[in-house]
Coordinates of C-alpha atoms in Angstrom, one line a residue:
Chain K
X1 CA 16.8 -10.7 40.8
X2 CA 20.1 -11.6 39.2
X3 CA 23.1 -10.0 40.8
X4 CA 25.2 -7.9 38.4
X5 CA 28.4 -9.5 37.5
X6 CA 31.5 -7.8 38.9
X7 CA 33.7 -6.0 36.6
X8 CA 37.0 -7.9 36.3
X9 CA 39.9 -7.9 33.9
X10 CA 41.2 -11.0 35.6
X11 CA 42.6 -12.6 32.5
X12 CA 44.5 -9.5 31.6
X13 CA 45.9 -9.1 35.1
X14 CA 47.0 -12.8 35.0
X15 CA 48.8 -12.2 31.7
X16 CA 50.6 -9.2 33.1
X17 CA 51.6 -11.1 36.2
X18 CA 53.0 -13.9 34.0
X19 CA 55.1 -11.4 32.0
X20 CA 56.3 -9.8 35.2
X21 CA 57.2 -13.0 37.0
X22 CA 59.0 -14.3 33.9
X23 CA 60.8 -10.9 33.3
X24 CA 62.3 -10.8 36.8
X25 CA 62.7 -14.6 36.9
X26 CA 64.9 -14.6 33.8
X27 CA 67.1 -12.0 35.5
X28 CA 67.1 -14.1 38.7
X29 CA 66.4 -11.3 41.1
X30 CA 64.4 -8.1 41.4
X31 CA 61.7 -6.1 43.1
X32 CA 58.9 -8.6 42.5
X33 CA 56.8 -8.0 45.7
X34 CA 55.8 -4.4 45.3
X35 CA 55.5 -4.9 41.6
X36 CA 52.9 -7.7 41.9
X37 CA 50.9 -5.7 44.5
X38 CA 50.1 -2.9 41.9
X39 CA 49.3 -5.1 38.9
X40 CA 45.6 -4.9 39.5
X41 CA 45.4 -1.2 39.6
X42 CA 47.7 -0.9 36.6
X43 CA 45.4 -3.3 34.7
X44 CA 42.3 -1.3 35.5
X45 CA 44.1 1.9 34.6
X46 CA 45.6 0.8 31.3
X47 CA 42.8 -1.5 30.1
X48 CA 39.9 0.4 31.4
X49 CA 40.4 4.0 32.6
X50 CA 43.2 5.8 30.9
X51 CA 43.0 7.8 27.7
X52 CA 46.3 6.8 26.1
X53 CA 47.5 5.7 22.7
X54 CA 50.3 3.1 22.5
X55 CA 51.0 4.4 18.9
X56 CA 51.4 8.0 20.2
X57 CA 52.8 7.8 23.7
X58 CA 53.3 11.5 23.9
X59 CA 49.8 12.4 22.9
X60 CA 49.4 15.9 24.6
X61 CA 45.9 15.3 26.1
X62 CA 46.6 11.8 27.4
X63 CA 46.0 10.8 30.9
X64 CA 49.3 10.4 32.8
X65 CA 50.6 8.0 35.5
X66 CA 53.5 8.6 37.8
X67 CA 54.6 5.4 39.6
X68 CA 56.3 7.2 42.5
X69 CA 57.4 3.9 44.0
X70 CA 59.8 3.6 41.0
X71 CA 61.1 0.2 42.0
X72 CA 57.8 -1.2 40.8
X73 CA 58.9 -0.3 37.2
X74 CA 58.8 -3.9 36.0
X75 CA 55.1 -4.1 36.7
X76 CA 54.6 -1.0 34.6
X77 CA 56.8 -2.4 31.8
X78 CA 54.8 -5.6 31.7
X79 CA 51.6 -3.6 31.5
X80 CA 52.9 -1.2 28.8
X81 CA 54.2 -4.2 26.7
X82 CA 50.9 -5.9 27.0
X83 CA 49.2 -2.7 25.9
X84 CA 51.5 -2.4 22.9
X85 CA 53.7 0.5 23.8
X86 CA 56.8 -1.5 22.8
X87 CA 57.5 -5.0 21.5
X88 CA 57.0 -7.8 24.0
X89 CA 60.5 -9.1 23.1
X90 CA 62.0 -6.0 24.8
X91 CA 60.8 -7.4 28.1
X92 CA 63.8 -9.7 28.1
X93 CA 66.2 -6.7 28.3
X94 CA 65.2 -5.7 31.8
X95 CA 68.3 -4.3 33.5
X96 CA 70.6 -5.5 30.8
X97 CA 73.3 -3.1 29.6
X98 CA 71.9 -0.4 27.4
X99 CA 68.3 -1.4 28.1
X100 CA 65.2 0.8 27.8
X101 CA 63.8 -0.9 30.8
X102 CA 65.9 0.0 33.9
X103 CA 65.0 -1.2 37.4
X104 CA 63.4 2.1 38.2
X105 CA 61.1 4.1 35.9
X106 CA 62.8 6.4 33.4
X107 CA 60.7 8.7 31.2
X108 CA 63.5 9.3 28.8
X109 CA 64.0 5.6 28.0
X110 CA 60.7 3.8 28.0
X111 CA 57.8 4.7 25.8
X112 CA 54.7 5.3 27.9
X113 CA 56.5 6.3 31.1
X114 CA 55.4 9.8 32.1
X115 CA 57.9 10.5 34.9
X116 CA 61.3 9.3 36.1
X117 CA 61.2 7.9 39.7
X118 CA 63.4 6.0 42.0
X119 CA 64.2 8.3 44.9
X120 CA 61.1 7.7 47.0
X121 CA 58.7 10.6 47.9
X122 CA 59.2 12.7 44.8
X123 CA 56.8 11.3 42.2
X124 CA 53.7 12.5 43.9
X125 CA 55.0 16.1 43.8
X126 CA 55.7 15.6 40.0
X127 CA 52.1 14.4 39.6
X128 CA 50.8 17.5 41.4
X129 CA 52.8 19.5 38.9
X130 CA 51.3 17.7 36.0
X131 CA 47.8 18.2 37.4
X132 CA 48.5 22.0 37.8
X133 CA 49.8 22.1 34.2
X134 CA 46.7 20.4 32.9
X135 CA 44.6 23.1 34.7
X136 CA 46.8 25.8 33.3
X137 CA 46.6 24.5 29.7
X138 CA 42.9 23.6 30.1
X139 CA 43.5 20.0 29.2
X140 CA 40.7 17.7 30.3
X141 CA 42.6 14.7 31.5
X142 CA 43.5 12.8 34.7
X143 CA 46.8 12.4 36.4
X144 CA 47.3 9.2 38.4
X145 CA 50.0 8.6 40.9
X146 CA 50.9 5.4 42.8
X147 CA 52.8 5.8 46.0
X148 CA 53.9 3.0 48.4
X149 CA 52.9 2.7 52.1
X150 CA 56.6 2.5 53.0
X151 CA 57.2 5.5 50.7
X152 CA 54.6 7.4 52.7
X153 CA 57.2 7.7 55.5
X154 CA 58.9 10.3 53.3
X155 CA 58.1 13.8 54.4
X156 CA 57.8 15.1 50.9
X157 CA 54.6 13.0 50.5
X158 CA 52.9 15.3 52.9
X159 CA 54.2 18.4 51.3
X160 CA 52.6 17.1 48.1
X161 CA 49.3 16.0 49.7
X162 CA 49.0 19.4 51.4
X163 CA 49.5 21.2 48.1
X164 CA 47.2 18.9 46.2
X165 CA 44.5 19.4 48.8
X166 CA 44.9 23.2 48.9
X167 CA 44.9 23.5 45.1
X168 CA 41.7 21.4 44.8
X169 CA 43.2 19.3 42.1
X170 CA 40.2 17.2 41.1
X171 CA 42.1 15.9 38.1
X172 CA 44.6 14.1 40.4
X173 CA 43.9 10.6 41.7
X174 CA 46.5 9.2 44.1
X175 CA 46.7 5.5 44.9
X176 CA 48.5 4.3 47.9
X177 CA 49.7 0.7 47.5
X178 CA 49.1 -0.4 51.0
X179 CA 50.9 -3.7 51.0
X180 CA 51.9 -3.2 54.6
X181 CA 55.5 -4.3 54.1
X182 CA 58.8 -2.5 53.6
X183 CA 62.4 -3.7 53.2
X184 CA 63.1 -3.9 56.9
X185 CA 59.8 -5.4 58.1
X186 CA 56.1 -4.7 58.5
X187 CA 55.4 -1.0 58.0
X188 CA 53.3 -0.9 61.1
X189 CA 56.2 -2.1 63.2
X190 CA 59.0 0.0 61.5
X191 CA 57.1 3.4 61.5
X192 CA 53.4 3.1 60.9
X193 CA 51.8 5.5 58.4
X194 CA 48.3 4.7 59.5
X195 CA 45.7 5.9 59.8
X196 CA 46.5 7.1 56.3
X197 CA 42.8 7.7 55.4
X198 CA 42.6 10.2 58.2
X199 CA 45.7 11.9 57.0
X200 CA 44.2 12.1 53.5
X201 CA 41.0 13.6 54.9
X202 CA 43.0 16.0 57.0
X203 CA 44.7 17.3 53.9
X204 CA 41.3 17.8 52.3
X205 CA 41.5 14.9 49.9
X206 CA 38.5 12.8 48.9
X207 CA 39.7 9.6 50.5
X208 CA 38.6 6.0 49.9
X209 CA 39.9 2.6 51.0
X210 CA 39.3 -0.4 48.8
X211 CA 40.6 -3.9 48.1
X212 CA 43.5 -3.3 45.8
X213 CA 43.0 -6.6 44.0
X214 CA 39.3 -6.2 43.3
X215 CA 39.0 -4.7 39.8
X216 CA 35.4 -3.7 40.4
X217 CA 36.1 -2.0 43.6
X218 CA 39.0 -0.1 42.1
X219 CA 36.9 0.9 39.1
X220 CA 34.0 2.1 41.3
X221 CA 36.5 4.1 43.5
X222 CA 37.9 5.8 40.4
X223 CA 34.4 6.6 39.3
X224 CA 33.6 8.2 42.6
X225 CA 36.9 10.1 42.5
X226 CA 36.1 11.5 39.1
X227 CA 32.8 12.8 40.4
X228 CA 34.6 15.2 42.7
X229 CA 34.5 18.7 41.6
X230 CA 36.8 20.4 44.1
X231 CA 39.0 17.7 45.6
X232 CA 42.0 15.7 44.7
X233 CA 41.4 12.0 45.5
X234 CA 43.3 9.5 47.5
X235 CA 42.5 5.8 47.1
X236 CA 44.1 3.5 49.6
X237 CA 44.5 0.1 48.0
X238 CA 44.7 -2.7 50.5
X239 CA 47.0 -5.1 48.8
X240 CA 49.2 -8.1 49.3
X241 CA 52.9 -7.9 48.6
X242 CA 53.8 -10.5 46.0
X243 CA 50.1 -11.0 45.2
X244 CA 49.4 -14.0 43.0
X245 CA 52.9 -15.5 42.9
X246 CA 52.9 -18.1 45.6
X247 CA 56.7 -18.1 46.0
X248 CA 56.7 -14.4 46.6
X249 CA 53.7 -14.3 48.8
X250 CA 55.2 -17.0 51.0
X251 CA 58.3 -15.0 51.4
X252 CA 56.4 -12.2 53.1
X253 CA 58.6 -9.2 53.9
X254 CA 61.5 -10.9 52.1
X255 CA 59.7 -10.6 48.7
X256 CA 60.6 -6.9 48.3
X257 CA 63.7 -7.7 46.3
X258 CA 64.1 -11.5 46.0
X259 CA 65.7 -14.2 43.9
X260 CA 63.8 -17.2 42.6
X261 CA 64.8 -19.9 40.2
X262 CA 63.7 -20.9 36.8
X263 CA 61.5 -23.7 38.0
X264 CA 59.6 -21.3 40.2
X265 CA 58.7 -18.9 37.4
X266 CA 58.1 -21.6 34.8
X267 CA 55.8 -23.4 37.1
X268 CA 53.9 -20.2 37.8
X269 CA 53.6 -19.2 34.2
X270 CA 52.5 -22.7 33.1
X271 CA 49.8 -23.2 35.7
X272 CA 47.1 -21.7 33.5
X273 CA 48.0 -24.1 30.7
X274 CA 47.3 -27.3 32.6
Chain A
X1 CA 79.3 53.0 41.4
X2 CA 76.2 50.9 41.9
X3 CA 73.7 49.8 39.3
X4 CA 70.5 51.7 38.8
X5 CA 68.3 48.6 39.5
X6 CA 68.5 45.9 42.1
X7 CA 69.4 42.5 40.7
X8 CA 66.0 41.1 41.8
X9 CA 64.3 43.9 40.0
X10 CA 66.2 43.1 36.8
X11 CA 65.4 39.4 37.4
X12 CA 61.6 40.1 37.6
X13 CA 61.7 42.6 34.8
X14 CA 63.2 40.0 32.5
X15 CA 60.8 37.3 33.6
X16 CA 57.9 39.6 32.9
X17 CA 59.3 40.5 29.5
X18 CA 59.9 36.9 28.6
X19 CA 56.5 35.8 29.9
X20 CA 54.8 38.3 27.6
X21 CA 56.0 36.4 24.5
X22 CA 56.3 32.9 25.9
X23 CA 53.3 31.4 27.7
X24 CA 55.5 28.6 29.0
X25 CA 57.4 30.9 31.4
X26 CA 56.1 30.2 34.9
X27 CA 57.6 30.9 38.3
X28 CA 57.7 29.2 41.7
X29 CA 58.4 30.6 45.1
X30 CA 58.7 29.1 48.6
X31 CA 57.4 31.9 50.7
X32 CA 60.0 34.5 49.6
X33 CA 58.3 36.3 46.7
X34 CA 58.9 39.7 48.2
X35 CA 62.5 38.9 49.0
X36 CA 63.1 37.5 45.5
X37 CA 61.4 40.5 43.9
X38 CA 58.9 38.4 42.0
X39 CA 55.8 39.9 43.6
X40 CA 55.0 41.8 40.4
X41 CA 55.0 38.5 38.4
X42 CA 52.4 37.1 40.8
X43 CA 50.2 40.2 40.2
X44 CA 50.6 40.2 36.5
X45 CA 50.4 36.5 35.8
X46 CA 48.6 35.0 38.8
X47 CA 47.8 31.7 36.9
X48 CA 51.5 31.2 36.1
X49 CA 53.0 32.0 39.5
X50 CA 53.0 29.4 42.3
X51 CA 53.9 29.9 45.9
X52 CA 54.1 26.5 47.5
X53 CA 54.9 27.9 50.9
X54 CA 57.9 26.7 52.9
X55 CA 58.4 23.5 51.0
X56 CA 61.4 23.7 48.7
X57 CA 61.5 20.0 47.9
X58 CA 57.9 20.1 46.8
X59 CA 58.6 23.3 44.8
X60 CA 61.3 21.9 42.5
X61 CA 59.6 18.6 42.0
X62 CA 56.2 20.1 41.2
X63 CA 58.1 22.4 38.8
X64 CA 59.7 19.2 37.3
X65 CA 56.2 17.8 36.8
X66 CA 55.0 20.9 35.1
X67 CA 58.0 21.0 32.8
X68 CA 56.7 17.7 31.3
X69 CA 54.1 19.9 29.7
X70 CA 56.7 22.1 28.1
X71 CA 56.6 24.7 30.9
X72 CA 59.8 26.5 31.8
X73 CA 59.7 27.0 35.5
X74 CA 62.0 29.4 37.4
X75 CA 62.1 28.4 41.0
X76 CA 63.5 31.0 43.4
X77 CA 64.4 31.1 47.0
X78 CA 67.5 31.7 49.2
X79 CA 70.4 29.9 47.8
X80 CA 71.0 27.3 50.7
X81 CA 67.3 26.3 50.5
X82 CA 67.2 26.3 46.7
X83 CA 70.2 23.9 46.5
X84 CA 71.1 22.1 49.7
X85 CA 67.6 21.7 51.1
X86 CA 66.3 20.0 47.9
X87 CA 69.4 18.6 46.4
X88 CA 68.1 15.1 45.7
X89 CA 64.9 16.5 44.2
X90 CA 67.1 18.6 41.8
X91 CA 69.4 15.7 41.2
X92 CA 66.8 13.1 40.3
X93 CA 63.5 14.8 39.4
X94 CA 65.1 17.7 37.6
X95 CA 68.5 16.8 36.2
X96 CA 68.4 13.0 35.9
X97 CA 64.9 13.2 34.5
X98 CA 66.1 15.8 32.0
X99 CA 63.7 18.5 33.0
X100 CA 64.0 22.0 31.8
X101 CA 63.8 23.7 35.2
X102 CA 65.7 26.8 36.3
X103 CA 66.7 27.1 40.0
X104 CA 67.6 30.6 41.3
X105 CA 69.4 30.8 44.6
X106 CA 69.5 34.3 46.1
X107 CA 71.8 35.9 48.7
X108 CA 74.9 33.8 47.9
X109 CA 77.8 33.6 50.3
X110 CA 78.5 36.8 52.3
X111 CA 75.7 38.6 50.7
X112 CA 73.4 36.8 53.1
X113 CA 74.9 39.2 55.7
X114 CA 72.9 39.4 58.9
X115 CA 70.9 36.2 58.2
X116 CA 74.1 34.6 59.2
X117 CA 75.7 31.1 58.8
X118 CA 72.4 29.2 58.3
X119 CA 71.6 31.3 55.3
X120 CA 75.1 31.8 53.9
X121 CA 76.0 29.2 51.3
X122 CA 79.6 28.8 50.3
X123 CA 78.9 25.4 48.8
X124 CA 75.8 25.9 46.5
X125 CA 77.7 26.2 43.2
X126 CA 79.9 23.3 44.4
X127 CA 77.0 20.9 44.9
X128 CA 75.1 22.1 41.9
X129 CA 78.2 21.7 39.6
X130 CA 78.4 18.1 40.8
X131 CA 75.1 17.4 39.0
X132 CA 75.6 16.2 35.4
X133 CA 74.1 18.6 32.8
X134 CA 73.6 21.4 35.3
X135 CA 74.6 24.8 34.0
X136 CA 75.9 27.0 36.9
X137 CA 76.0 30.7 36.4
X138 CA 76.7 33.7 38.7
X139 CA 75.8 37.0 36.9
X140 CA 77.8 40.0 37.9
X141 CA 75.6 43.0 37.4
X142 CA 72.4 44.5 35.9
X143 CA 73.7 44.5 32.3
X144 CA 74.9 40.9 32.5
X145 CA 71.8 39.5 34.1
X146 CA 69.7 41.4 31.6
X147 CA 71.6 39.8 28.7
X148 CA 71.8 36.3 30.2
X149 CA 68.2 35.8 31.3
X150 CA 66.8 35.1 27.8
X151 CA 69.7 32.7 27.1
X152 CA 69.0 30.9 30.3
X153 CA 65.4 30.5 29.4
X154 CA 66.3 29.4 25.9
X155 CA 68.8 26.7 27.1
X156 CA 66.9 23.4 27.1
X157 CA 68.1 22.0 30.4
X158 CA 68.6 22.7 34.1
X159 CA 70.3 25.9 35.1
X160 CA 71.4 27.1 38.5
X161 CA 71.4 30.9 38.8
X162 CA 73.4 32.3 41.7
X163 CA 71.8 35.7 42.3
X164 CA 72.9 38.6 44.4
X165 CA 69.6 40.4 45.1
X166 CA 70.6 44.0 45.7
X167 CA 72.2 46.7 43.6
X168 CA 75.5 45.3 42.3
X169 CA 78.6 47.3 41.6
X170 CA 78.1 48.5 38.0
X171 CA 80.8 46.8 35.8
X172 CA 79.2 46.9 32.4
X173 CA 77.2 49.5 30.4
X174 CA 73.5 48.9 29.8
X175 CA 72.9 46.9 26.6
X176 CA 76.3 45.1 26.7
X177 CA 76.0 41.6 25.2
X178 CA 77.1 38.4 26.9
X179 CA 77.3 34.8 25.9
X180 CA 76.1 32.4 28.6
X181 CA 78.9 29.9 27.8
X182 CA 81.7 32.4 27.3
X183 CA 83.9 34.1 29.8
X184 CA 84.4 37.9 29.4
X185 CA 87.8 39.5 29.6
X186 CA 87.7 42.8 31.5
X187 CA 91.3 43.5 31.1
X188 CA 94.3 41.8 29.6
X189 CA 97.5 41.7 31.7
X190 CA 101.0 40.4 31.6
X191 CA 101.9 39.3 35.1
X192 CA 98.8 37.4 36.3
X193 CA 95.1 37.0 35.6
X194 CA 92.3 37.2 38.2
X195 CA 89.5 34.8 37.4
X196 CA 86.3 35.8 39.1
X197 CA 82.5 36.2 39.1
X198 CA 79.7 37.9 41.0
X199 CA 80.5 40.3 43.7
X200 CA 84.2 39.4 43.4
X201 CA 84.6 41.2 40.1
X202 CA 84.5 44.6 41.7
X203 CA 87.0 43.4 44.3
X204 CA 89.2 42.1 41.5
X205 CA 89.1 45.5 39.8
X206 CA 90.0 47.3 43.0
X207 CA 92.9 44.8 43.5
X208 CA 94.1 45.2 39.9
X209 CA 94.2 49.0 40.3
X210 CA 96.2 48.9 43.5
X211 CA 98.6 46.4 41.9
X212 CA 99.0 48.6 38.9
X213 CA 100.2 51.4 41.2
X214 CA 102.7 48.9 42.6
X215 CA 104.0 48.0 39.2
X216 CA 102.1 44.8 38.3
X217 CA 100.1 44.4 35.1
X218 CA 97.2 42.2 36.0
X219 CA 94.4 40.9 33.8
X220 CA 90.8 40.2 34.9
X221 CA 88.6 37.4 33.4
X222 CA 85.0 37.4 34.4
X223 CA 83.8 33.8 34.4
X224 CA 80.1 34.0 35.2
X225 CA 79.4 30.5 34.1
X226 CA 81.4 28.1 36.2
X227 CA 79.9 25.1 34.4
X228 CA 80.4 24.4 31.6
X229 CA 83.7 26.2 32.1
X230 CA 85.0 28.3 29.2
X231 CA 88.2 26.3 29.1
X232 CA 89.6 28.1 26.1
X233 CA 89.5 31.5 27.8
X234 CA 91.1 30.2 31.0
X235 CA 93.8 28.4 29.2
X236 CA 94.5 31.5 27.1
X237 CA 94.8 33.6 30.2
X238 CA 97.1 31.0 31.8
X239 CA 99.3 31.2 28.7
X240 CA 99.3 35.0 28.5
X241 CA 100.2 35.6 32.2
X242 CA 101.8 32.4 33.3
X243 CA 99.8 32.3 36.6
X244 CA 96.3 32.7 37.8
X245 CA 94.3 33.7 40.9
X246 CA 90.7 32.7 41.3
X247 CA 88.4 34.9 43.5
X248 CA 85.1 33.5 44.6
X249 CA 82.4 34.3 47.2
X250 CA 82.3 30.6 47.8
X251 CA 84.3 27.8 49.3
X252 CA 87.6 27.0 47.7
X253 CA 86.4 23.4 47.8
X254 CA 84.5 22.5 44.7
X255 CA 84.1 26.0 43.6
X256 CA 85.5 28.2 40.8
X257 CA 89.1 27.8 42.0
X258 CA 88.6 24.0 42.0
X259 CA 87.2 24.1 38.5
X260 CA 90.1 26.1 37.2
X261 CA 92.6 23.9 39.1
X262 CA 91.1 20.8 37.6
X263 CA 91.4 22.2 34.2
X264 CA 94.9 23.6 34.6
X265 CA 96.5 20.5 36.1
X266 CA 95.2 18.2 33.4
X267 CA 96.0 20.5 30.5
X268 CA 98.5 23.1 31.2
X269 CA 99.7 23.5 34.8
X270 CA 100.7 27.0 35.9
X271 CA 100.8 28.5 39.4
X272 CA 97.3 29.1 40.8
X273 CA 96.3 30.8 44.1
X274 CA 92.7 30.5 45.2
X275 CA 90.9 33.3 47.1
X276 CA 87.8 31.9 48.7
X277 CA 86.3 30.7 51.9
X278 CA 88.6 28.2 53.4
X279 CA 86.3 25.4 54.6
X280 CA 84.6 27.3 57.4
X281 CA 81.0 28.3 58.1
X282 CA 79.6 31.8 57.6
X283 CA 78.4 34.0 60.5
X284 CA 76.3 37.2 60.9
X285 CA 77.8 40.4 59.8
X286 CA 77.9 43.1 57.1
X287 CA 79.7 42.3 54.0
X288 CA 82.7 44.6 54.8
X289 CA 83.2 42.6 58.0
X290 CA 82.7 39.2 56.5
X291 CA 85.0 39.7 53.5
X292 CA 87.8 40.5 55.9
X293 CA 86.9 37.7 58.3
X294 CA 86.6 35.1 55.6
X295 CA 89.6 36.4 53.6
X296 CA 87.9 37.2 50.4
X297 CA 88.6 41.0 50.2
X298 CA 90.5 43.0 47.6
X299 CA 93.5 42.9 50.0
X300 CA 93.4 39.1 49.9
X301 CA 93.3 39.1 46.2
X302 CA 96.3 41.4 46.1
X303 CA 98.3 39.0 48.4
X304 CA 97.3 36.1 46.2
X305 CA 98.3 37.8 43.0
X306 CA 101.8 38.6 44.5
X307 CA 102.1 35.0 45.7
X308 CA 101.2 33.6 42.3
X309 CA 103.7 35.8 40.6
X310 CA 106.4 34.7 43.0
X311 CA 105.5 31.1 42.4
X312 CA 105.7 31.7 38.7
X313 CA 109.2 33.3 39.2
X314 CA 110.3 30.2 41.0
X315 CA 110.2 31.4 44.6
X316 CA 109.1 28.9 47.1
X317 CA 106.3 30.1 49.4

């Protein structure tokens, strides 16, 4: 029997990574590591799962995403540009004076951004608020949130998980980007947040753990999450910080906010063309 | 004479009245719905009332998230926890994110009484007024709160409401109209003007009456909204009386006195004396004890007015 081919938006994810690596590369420095680790979940969401309209970013019944680890904004900008929310040319304005693409996500500047973030630990609560508002307004949509594993050291994350669990927000799907690194070192050594799956279960969330770079695994996990009738979902994505860009991956913990030269990003972006 | 209704009752009455015609009015509590007086809202609109438990940071950020759907959340708890405890959440997820969220802090300053120093904020307006776009208002009595609530709801942006919970001294007649962004003159004077808000208004009136007996003609300007400050009204008072006294149930650092001083020294310097808490913590006690201990009584206002007038007349203090 022929095995079913795994779902993969690999080319799309590669394109987004190229945009992202070039975007930060042209600037010379930026939060490349934790941006690259969430590219695959963003790809699955924006090119597979989410009900959104680039021509109408404020569509009332749209699905929403809160990137609570707001420093990963450039990954979202690359994805939104690829999806057509704004012209690809604008990518070059990242962090330039007067830009609509600031280092951290800003809902009032960038078309397609649903919540401002930057001070870690807050975005998940905002996503909980959106899920409650959808219930109140009887809007049949999903609210997605992406939190970091380092971010999960913030106490407010647990206030939000507790409330999401108790409110049975089955329209809320939380991803934890478990790239295992934070600015000062390995998360496990600084102040471990594991076992995070047990924490999710303890807060009465439907909790799964999957390979955060496997599109099929992410898609299946979302499908299972959407089948939950009375539980909010937590999907722990095991990821690699700097995923795909060898220069960043090799830097390990140092890739959180790093500099790299033009040769590095050009060489990465050209490798598909050889 | 006291008002007929407690301020928290007026607060909830207005919320219920507004909620009837505006489905976007929702409320949040952090385990103090009885204290805040919003229990009736929870009964009447259970779907639009949220008690997050003892989790103020989560409360204001969840409210910010709901406001992205056009909801107008009113988040209420004791003032220190409504401001200090969740300052960064208010700063980033509410104000910086341009969310239309109202924060109500109850039991300001000495009105926290026997809850003591942990619950007695003299800095709440100060830290809130440091947040760009935040409107900071301290209503005085039943009539004023009744008039301001719909304006607060209609203002598209964050507002901090500093709310005395119990029966206030009645200053205004029922039905009197107020403008959220305008100071209200209670009396014009010639010698000095007392600029005040909240529970300090009745103390200012007592001080003014005593000073009148002693031959001073003193004005009173009720500045409920500390930010944005009604600059015109304050500058006019300064011009009319040549000196000012501010009276606040708050720290003199970054409070009403600071706001007035900032305005005066940049535009039109005149002698100014500030009556307020002088950089010390609160403690347990009834209001009559605390106002004396912390030097914010009518007697302190009287002394300050005399000092201001002496300064105006060129006497060194």
